[in-house]
Structure formats: structure tokens, C-alpha cells
Amino acid sequence: MISLDKRQPKYLYKLNVALVVFFILWFALGVPPMVAVGCIYDESAITYIVMACTFAVFFIGLAIFIIIDKKLHRRFINERTTQLEEEFCDMPFEEAERILKENGFITDAGFIIDNPDVFGNEVVPFEDALINFCFLQLTFGIDMDIELYRVDGEFGGIIKLDRPLYNFLANKDTKLKNNFAFKLLINDKKEFAKYALNYNGMFKVYYRS
């Protein structure tokens, strides 16, 4: 999938620009002569030779771009893996819990969520809260969130996944949906990066369980 989003790494942006230029040049410089020769020589050997050479240039060029794209995609995954390893490295559970309390996300009893039906916030016990791990695939990386729901399934809010929340959920017994993806993030960040980024190239997709 061709993407000219400038927020993606420069090497991917340049590759996409080069691919667009290649298509334009091939159509501009290859197709007209091929059509002209066909009109002049009709179904002759010269016509077929010109067509064969023109399409050979196209497919050879396309094959080169595919090879380069795979190499750069591996580089992109490796960079995202390094980013994940830096952002979601281990920290003591007690420290993660303390930071989440200071930031107003949890109490000793449960998650703090907005509730328009009551004055102030509501605390949903850890054992009752339904938690959904979501990730948004972007041209420049992976954005991850935790959706909170009450026990009756009513939406309670979204918390951006950061290092403290990651370590808290990794070590806390909770009702976490989409557990496969989160376990993959915990156990093998490179495989998670592949899992998150290999869907349809660089489409923006919101994965929910």
C-alpha cells in the first residue's frame, strides 16, 4: 500500500515517493512508444519485442521495489521493537501501582472511571472491571490504549498504555480481553510489532477483541 504520509520514517517515505515516480515515468515513457509501435507495425515481431521489453522493465523495477520494501519493513519492525522495549521495560509492581494512584487512575480497591450519573468519579473493583487492550496501527508506529468497562458492559473510559499501567496489568489478576495480543507484548515484543504492523501494510486499523 503506497503511503505519502510524511510522519512515517524518512526511508519509507522516500521509497513510496520513488515508487510513485517510477509508475509515472513508466506510463509516460513506456506506454506511448509501445502504443505507437503497435499502431505502426501492427502484430509483428517488432511490436511484440517492444511490448516485452517495456513490461520487462516494469516487472524488474517492481521486483526491485518489493525487495527493498521487505528489507525496509524489517528495519521498521526492528525500530518499533526497540521502541517497545524502551517504553515498556519492567518496573517493580509497587512502583507502578504508586504512580497510577498518584495519577488518579486507580485506588487500593479498583479503577477510577468517569460516571456522569453520580457526583464525581466511580471506583470499579479490579475483579469486576472489564478491560480491553486496543492498538491503533499508524504509519509511524503503534498507539496502545486500555478501555475500561463496568461489569454490566457499560463503557467507563480509556487510559493510554504507558510503562506503569503496562507493568501493573502484567502482574495484576484482571479481566483482560484480547489477552493474546497483550501477552505477546509482554513475552515477545518483536513478534507483537510484527503482529501489529503486518496487517495490510500501513492501514489504520483499530483492533478490538
PDB file of C-alpha atoms in Angstrom:
ATOM      1  CA  MET A   1       0.000   0.000   0.000  1.00  0.00           C
ATOM      2  CA  ILE A   2       1.541   3.305  -1.104  1.00  0.00           C
ATOM      3  CA  SER A   3       1.564   5.942   1.633  1.00  0.00           C
ATOM      4  CA  LEU A   4       2.856   9.516   1.298  1.00  0.00           C
ATOM      5  CA  ASP A   5       2.282  10.310   4.962  1.00  0.00           C
ATOM      6  CA  LYS A   6       5.328  12.355   5.992  1.00  0.00           C
ATOM      7  CA  ARG A   7       5.011  11.185   9.595  1.00  0.00           C
ATOM      8  CA  GLN A   8       6.364   7.768   8.631  1.00  0.00           C
ATOM      9  CA  PRO A   9      10.147   7.174   8.734  1.00  0.00           C
ATOM     10  CA  LYS A  10      12.007   9.088   6.025  1.00  0.00           C
ATOM     11  CA  TYR A  11      13.309   5.928   4.371  1.00  0.00           C
ATOM     12  CA  LEU A  12       9.748   4.593   3.922  1.00  0.00           C
ATOM     13  CA  TYR A  13       8.511   7.961   2.689  1.00  0.00           C
ATOM     14  CA  LYS A  14      11.336   8.179   0.135  1.00  0.00           C
ATOM     15  CA  LEU A  15      10.639   4.628  -1.034  1.00  0.00           C
ATOM     16  CA  ASN A  16       6.971   5.435  -1.602  1.00  0.00           C
ATOM     17  CA  VAL A  17       7.841   8.625  -3.481  1.00  0.00           C
ATOM     18  CA  ALA A  18      10.313   6.710  -5.649  1.00  0.00           C
ATOM     19  CA  LEU A  19       7.657   4.090  -6.398  1.00  0.00           C
ATOM     20  CA  VAL A  20       5.143   6.757  -7.466  1.00  0.00           C
ATOM     21  CA  VAL A  21       7.775   8.388  -9.689  1.00  0.00           C
ATOM     22  CA  PHE A  22       8.605   5.009 -11.215  1.00  0.00           C
ATOM     23  CA  PHE A  23       4.953   4.364 -12.111  1.00  0.00           C
ATOM     24  CA  ILE A  24       4.602   7.837 -13.626  1.00  0.00           C
ATOM     25  CA  LEU A  25       7.779   7.531 -15.688  1.00  0.00           C
ATOM     26  CA  TRP A  26       6.873   4.057 -16.890  1.00  0.00           C
ATOM     27  CA  PHE A  27       3.453   5.187 -18.089  1.00  0.00           C
ATOM     28  CA  ALA A  28       4.870   8.406 -19.573  1.00  0.00           C
ATOM     29  CA  LEU A  29       7.943   6.951 -21.284  1.00  0.00           C
ATOM     30  CA  GLY A  30       6.995   3.314 -21.801  1.00  0.00           C
ATOM     31  CA  VAL A  31       3.341   3.129 -22.758  1.00  0.00           C
ATOM     32  CA  PRO A  32       3.215   5.772 -25.559  1.00  0.00           C
ATOM     33  CA  PRO A  33       6.109   4.257 -27.580  1.00  0.00           C
ATOM     34  CA  MET A  34       4.603   0.803 -27.108  1.00  0.00           C
ATOM     35  CA  VAL A  35       1.240   2.006 -28.421  1.00  0.00           C
ATOM     36  CA  ALA A  36       2.900   3.879 -31.307  1.00  0.00           C
ATOM     37  CA  VAL A  37       4.903   0.854 -32.401  1.00  0.00           C
ATOM     38  CA  GLY A  38       1.768  -1.281 -32.225  1.00  0.00           C
ATOM     39  CA  CYS A  39      -0.108   1.151 -34.427  1.00  0.00           C
ATOM     40  CA  ILE A  40       2.717   1.306 -36.987  1.00  0.00           C
ATOM     41  CA  TYR A  41       3.801  -2.329 -37.145  1.00  0.00           C
ATOM     42  CA  ASP A  42       0.562  -3.971 -36.023  1.00  0.00           C
ATOM     43  CA  GLU A  43       1.001  -7.600 -34.857  1.00  0.00           C
ATOM     44  CA  SER A  44       4.606  -8.011 -35.885  1.00  0.00           C
ATOM     45  CA  ALA A  45       7.757  -9.264 -34.199  1.00  0.00           C
ATOM     46  CA  ILE A  46       8.889  -5.684 -33.572  1.00  0.00           C
ATOM     47  CA  THR A  47       5.652  -4.888 -31.733  1.00  0.00           C
ATOM     48  CA  TYR A  48       5.975  -7.940 -29.501  1.00  0.00           C
ATOM     49  CA  ILE A  49       9.652  -7.239 -28.787  1.00  0.00           C
ATOM     50  CA  VAL A  50       8.900  -3.640 -27.762  1.00  0.00           C
ATOM     51  CA  MET A  51       5.986  -4.793 -25.577  1.00  0.00           C
ATOM     52  CA  ALA A  52       8.119  -7.495 -23.984  1.00  0.00           C
ATOM     53  CA  CYS A  53      10.951  -5.059 -23.218  1.00  0.00           C
ATOM     54  CA  THR A  54       8.573  -2.409 -21.827  1.00  0.00           C
ATOM     55  CA  PHE A  55       6.810  -4.838 -19.494  1.00  0.00           C
ATOM     56  CA  ALA A  56      10.133  -6.441 -18.553  1.00  0.00           C
ATOM     57  CA  VAL A  57      11.369  -3.049 -17.349  1.00  0.00           C
ATOM     58  CA  PHE A  58       8.146  -2.631 -15.353  1.00  0.00           C
ATOM     59  CA  PHE A  59       8.272  -6.016 -13.630  1.00  0.00           C
ATOM     60  CA  ILE A  60      12.011  -5.862 -12.973  1.00  0.00           C
ATOM     61  CA  GLY A  61      11.613  -2.421 -11.431  1.00  0.00           C
ATOM     62  CA  LEU A  62       8.633  -3.589  -9.389  1.00  0.00           C
ATOM     63  CA  ALA A  63      10.578  -6.633  -8.165  1.00  0.00           C
ATOM     64  CA  ILE A  64      13.420  -4.365  -7.020  1.00  0.00           C
ATOM     65  CA  PHE A  65      10.974  -2.170  -5.106  1.00  0.00           C
ATOM     66  CA  ILE A  66       9.401  -5.231  -3.454  1.00  0.00           C
ATOM     67  CA  ILE A  67      12.813  -6.486  -2.312  1.00  0.00           C
ATOM     68  CA  ILE A  68      13.748  -3.053  -0.931  1.00  0.00           C
ATOM     69  CA  ASP A  69      10.329  -2.701   0.723  1.00  0.00           C
ATOM     70  CA  LYS A  70      10.721  -6.020   2.561  1.00  0.00           C
ATOM     71  CA  LYS A  71      14.173  -5.014   3.771  1.00  0.00           C
ATOM     72  CA  LEU A  72      12.967  -1.615   4.988  1.00  0.00           C
ATOM     73  CA  HIS A  73       9.876  -3.172   6.563  1.00  0.00           C
ATOM     74  CA  ARG A  74      12.145  -5.442   8.625  1.00  0.00           C
ATOM     75  CA  ARG A  75      14.105  -2.344   9.646  1.00  0.00           C
ATOM     76  CA  PHE A  76      10.863  -0.617  10.630  1.00  0.00           C
ATOM     77  CA  ILE A  77       9.794  -3.596  12.753  1.00  0.00           C
ATOM     78  CA  ASN A  78      13.197  -3.708  14.450  1.00  0.00           C
ATOM     79  CA  GLU A  79      12.960   0.002  15.248  1.00  0.00           C
ATOM     80  CA  ARG A  80       9.449  -0.385  16.640  1.00  0.00           C
ATOM     81  CA  THR A  81      10.641  -3.374  18.697  1.00  0.00           C
ATOM     82  CA  THR A  82      13.424  -1.283  20.209  1.00  0.00           C
ATOM     83  CA  GLN A  83      10.901   1.454  20.938  1.00  0.00           C
ATOM     84  CA  LEU A  84       8.561  -1.009  22.659  1.00  0.00           C
ATOM     85  CA  GLU A  85      11.401  -2.468  24.712  1.00  0.00           C
ATOM     86  CA  GLU A  86      12.381   1.012  25.886  1.00  0.00           C
ATOM     87  CA  GLU A  87       8.831   2.228  26.602  1.00  0.00           C
ATOM     88  CA  PHE A  88       7.560  -0.953  28.249  1.00  0.00           C
ATOM     89  CA  CYS A  89      10.527  -2.265  30.206  1.00  0.00           C
ATOM     90  CA  ASP A  90       9.966  -3.889  33.587  1.00  0.00           C
ATOM     91  CA  MET A  91       9.490  -1.913  36.763  1.00  0.00           C
ATOM     92  CA  PRO A  92       8.522  -3.032  40.294  1.00  0.00           C
ATOM     93  CA  PHE A  93       4.799  -3.632  40.712  1.00  0.00           C
ATOM     94  CA  GLU A  94       4.677  -1.449  43.826  1.00  0.00           C
ATOM     95  CA  GLU A  95       6.198   1.493  41.920  1.00  0.00           C
ATOM     96  CA  ALA A  96       3.754   1.069  39.032  1.00  0.00           C
ATOM     97  CA  GLU A  97       0.859   0.925  41.480  1.00  0.00           C
ATOM     98  CA  ARG A  98       2.060   4.060  43.265  1.00  0.00           C
ATOM     99  CA  ILE A  99       2.366   6.051  40.005  1.00  0.00           C
ATOM    100  CA  LEU A 100      -1.120   5.024  38.862  1.00  0.00           C
ATOM    101  CA  LYS A 101      -2.560   6.104  42.201  1.00  0.00           C
ATOM    102  CA  GLU A 102      -0.760   9.457  42.031  1.00  0.00           C
ATOM    103  CA  ASN A 103      -2.102   9.995  38.501  1.00  0.00           C
ATOM    104  CA  GLY A 104      -5.647   9.248  39.631  1.00  0.00           C
ATOM    105  CA  PHE A 105      -6.169   6.066  37.631  1.00  0.00           C
ATOM    106  CA  ILE A 106      -6.606   3.558  40.477  1.00  0.00           C
ATOM    107  CA  THR A 107      -7.205   3.255  44.206  1.00  0.00           C
ATOM    108  CA  ASP A 108      -6.425   0.351  46.505  1.00  0.00           C
ATOM    109  CA  ALA A 109      -9.807  -1.116  45.568  1.00  0.00           C
ATOM    110  CA  GLY A 110     -10.115  -0.632  41.822  1.00  0.00           C
ATOM    111  CA  PHE A 111     -10.029   1.531  38.713  1.00  0.00           C
ATOM    112  CA  ILE A 112     -11.268   5.108  38.798  1.00  0.00           C
ATOM    113  CA  ILE A 113     -13.666   5.842  35.935  1.00  0.00           C
ATOM    114  CA  ASP A 114     -15.932   8.703  34.967  1.00  0.00           C
ATOM    115  CA  ASN A 115     -19.600   8.270  35.773  1.00  0.00           C
ATOM    116  CA  PRO A 116     -21.970  11.060  34.643  1.00  0.00           C
ATOM    117  CA  ASP A 117     -24.782   9.550  36.735  1.00  0.00           C
ATOM    118  CA  VAL A 118     -23.034  10.109  40.039  1.00  0.00           C
ATOM    119  CA  PHE A 119     -21.236  13.042  41.622  1.00  0.00           C
ATOM    120  CA  GLY A 120     -17.540  12.743  40.851  1.00  0.00           C
ATOM    121  CA  ASN A 121     -15.863   9.522  39.819  1.00  0.00           C
ATOM    122  CA  GLU A 122     -16.699   5.880  40.383  1.00  0.00           C
ATOM    123  CA  VAL A 123     -14.367   3.149  41.573  1.00  0.00           C
ATOM    124  CA  VAL A 124     -14.833  -0.194  39.818  1.00  0.00           C
ATOM    125  CA  PRO A 125     -13.275  -3.091  41.748  1.00  0.00           C
ATOM    126  CA  PHE A 126     -10.379  -4.746  39.949  1.00  0.00           C
ATOM    127  CA  GLU A 127     -12.183  -8.088  39.934  1.00  0.00           C
ATOM    128  CA  ASP A 128     -15.281  -6.571  38.296  1.00  0.00           C
ATOM    129  CA  ALA A 129     -13.752  -4.251  35.691  1.00  0.00           C
ATOM    130  CA  LEU A 130     -13.719  -5.487  32.103  1.00  0.00           C
ATOM    131  CA  ILE A 131     -10.509  -4.418  30.361  1.00  0.00           C
ATOM    132  CA  ASN A 132      -9.949  -4.329  26.624  1.00  0.00           C
ATOM    133  CA  PHE A 133      -6.440  -3.946  25.157  1.00  0.00           C
ATOM    134  CA  CYS A 134      -6.564  -1.983  21.885  1.00  0.00           C
ATOM    135  CA  PHE A 135      -3.896  -0.825  19.482  1.00  0.00           C
ATOM    136  CA  LEU A 136      -4.063   1.615  16.630  1.00  0.00           C
ATOM    137  CA  GLN A 137      -1.756   0.892  13.726  1.00  0.00           C
ATOM    138  CA  LEU A 138      -0.288   4.112  12.375  1.00  0.00           C
ATOM    139  CA  THR A 139       2.140   4.939   9.583  1.00  0.00           C
ATOM    140  CA  PHE A 140       4.696   5.952  12.202  1.00  0.00           C
ATOM    141  CA  GLY A 141       4.148   3.341  14.905  1.00  0.00           C
ATOM    142  CA  ILE A 142       1.665   1.732  17.278  1.00  0.00           C
ATOM    143  CA  ASP A 143      -0.653   3.573  19.645  1.00  0.00           C
ATOM    144  CA  MET A 144      -1.959   1.443  22.518  1.00  0.00           C
ATOM    145  CA  ASP A 145      -4.842   2.037  24.916  1.00  0.00           C
ATOM    146  CA  ILE A 146      -6.741   0.254  27.647  1.00  0.00           C
ATOM    147  CA  GLU A 147     -10.534   0.517  27.518  1.00  0.00           C
ATOM    148  CA  LEU A 148     -12.380   0.100  30.814  1.00  0.00           C
ATOM    149  CA  TYR A 149     -15.936  -1.205  31.134  1.00  0.00           C
ATOM    150  CA  ARG A 150     -18.171  -1.759  34.125  1.00  0.00           C
ATOM    151  CA  VAL A 151     -19.278  -5.270  34.959  1.00  0.00           C
ATOM    152  CA  ASP A 152     -22.535  -4.642  33.066  1.00  0.00           C
ATOM    153  CA  GLY A 153     -20.544  -3.846  29.925  1.00  0.00           C
ATOM    154  CA  GLU A 154     -21.106  -0.068  30.018  1.00  0.00           C
ATOM    155  CA  PHE A 155     -18.118   1.918  28.778  1.00  0.00           C
ATOM    156  CA  GLY A 156     -16.088   3.554  31.545  1.00  0.00           C
ATOM    157  CA  GLY A 157     -13.179   5.290  29.847  1.00  0.00           C
ATOM    158  CA  ILE A 158      -9.828   4.959  28.092  1.00  0.00           C
ATOM    159  CA  ILE A 159      -6.348   5.038  29.597  1.00  0.00           C
ATOM    160  CA  LYS A 160      -3.301   5.339  27.356  1.00  0.00           C
ATOM    161  CA  LEU A 161      -0.988   2.395  27.915  1.00  0.00           C
ATOM    162  CA  ASP A 162       2.288   3.535  29.440  1.00  0.00           C
ATOM    163  CA  ARG A 163       5.038   1.822  31.388  1.00  0.00           C
ATOM    164  CA  PRO A 164       3.342   1.920  34.843  1.00  0.00           C
ATOM    165  CA  LEU A 165      -0.025   0.687  33.510  1.00  0.00           C
ATOM    166  CA  TYR A 166       1.703  -1.987  31.423  1.00  0.00           C
ATOM    167  CA  ASN A 167       3.577  -3.355  34.435  1.00  0.00           C
ATOM    168  CA  PHE A 168       0.511  -3.113  36.657  1.00  0.00           C
ATOM    169  CA  LEU A 169      -1.665  -5.139  34.244  1.00  0.00           C
ATOM    170  CA  ALA A 170       1.149  -7.583  33.556  1.00  0.00           C
ATOM    171  CA  ASN A 171       1.252  -8.513  37.237  1.00  0.00           C
ATOM    172  CA  LYS A 172      -2.358  -7.948  38.349  1.00  0.00           C
ATOM    173  CA  ASP A 173      -5.119 -10.533  38.053  1.00  0.00           C
ATOM    174  CA  THR A 174      -7.766  -8.720  35.992  1.00  0.00           C
ATOM    175  CA  LYS A 175     -10.453  -9.488  33.415  1.00  0.00           C
ATOM    176  CA  LEU A 176      -8.345  -8.550  30.411  1.00  0.00           C
ATOM    177  CA  LYS A 177      -9.869  -9.163  26.992  1.00  0.00           C
ATOM    178  CA  ASN A 178      -7.737  -9.536  23.857  1.00  0.00           C
ATOM    179  CA  ASN A 179      -5.326 -11.318  26.157  1.00  0.00           C
ATOM    180  CA  PHE A 180      -3.342 -12.914  23.314  1.00  0.00           C
ATOM    181  CA  ALA A 181      -2.061  -9.572  21.989  1.00  0.00           C
ATOM    182  CA  PHE A 182      -1.213  -8.268  25.456  1.00  0.00           C
ATOM    183  CA  LYS A 183       0.593 -11.487  26.388  1.00  0.00           C
ATOM    184  CA  LEU A 184       2.530 -11.189  23.131  1.00  0.00           C
ATOM    185  CA  LEU A 185       3.537  -7.644  24.092  1.00  0.00           C
ATOM    186  CA  ILE A 186       4.775  -8.967  27.443  1.00  0.00           C
ATOM    187  CA  ASN A 187       6.609 -12.051  26.213  1.00  0.00           C
ATOM    188  CA  ASP A 188       7.898 -11.148  22.738  1.00  0.00           C
ATOM    189  CA  LYS A 189       7.840  -7.513  21.703  1.00  0.00           C
ATOM    190  CA  LYS A 190       9.279  -8.211  18.253  1.00  0.00           C
ATOM    191  CA  GLU A 191       6.503 -10.667  17.484  1.00  0.00           C
ATOM    192  CA  PHE A 192       3.974  -8.163  18.788  1.00  0.00           C
ATOM    193  CA  ALA A 193       5.442  -5.494  16.488  1.00  0.00           C
ATOM    194  CA  LYS A 194       5.051  -7.887  13.542  1.00  0.00           C
ATOM    195  CA  TYR A 195       1.531  -8.799  14.657  1.00  0.00           C
ATOM    196  CA  ALA A 196       0.536  -5.140  14.928  1.00  0.00           C
ATOM    197  CA  LEU A 197       2.237  -3.839  11.776  1.00  0.00           C
ATOM    198  CA  ASN A 198       1.850  -6.653   9.266  1.00  0.00           C
ATOM    199  CA  TYR A 199      -1.874  -6.189   8.689  1.00  0.00           C
ATOM    200  CA  ASN A 200      -2.460  -4.732   5.221  1.00  0.00           C
ATOM    201  CA  GLY A 201       0.778  -2.788   5.095  1.00  0.00           C
ATOM    202  CA  MET A 202       0.253   0.521   6.855  1.00  0.00           C
ATOM    203  CA  PHE A 203      -3.554   0.805   7.019  1.00  0.00           C
ATOM    204  CA  LYS A 204      -5.038   2.493  10.068  1.00  0.00           C
ATOM    205  CA  VAL A 205      -6.895  -0.264  11.879  1.00  0.00           C
ATOM    206  CA  TYR A 206      -8.364  -0.317  15.388  1.00  0.00           C
ATOM    207  CA  TYR A 207      -8.125  -3.804  16.797  1.00  0.00           C
ATOM    208  CA  ARG A 208     -10.655  -4.785  19.398  1.00  0.00           C
ATOM    209  CA  SER A 209     -11.415  -8.158  20.903  1.00  0.00           C
TER     210      SER A 209
END
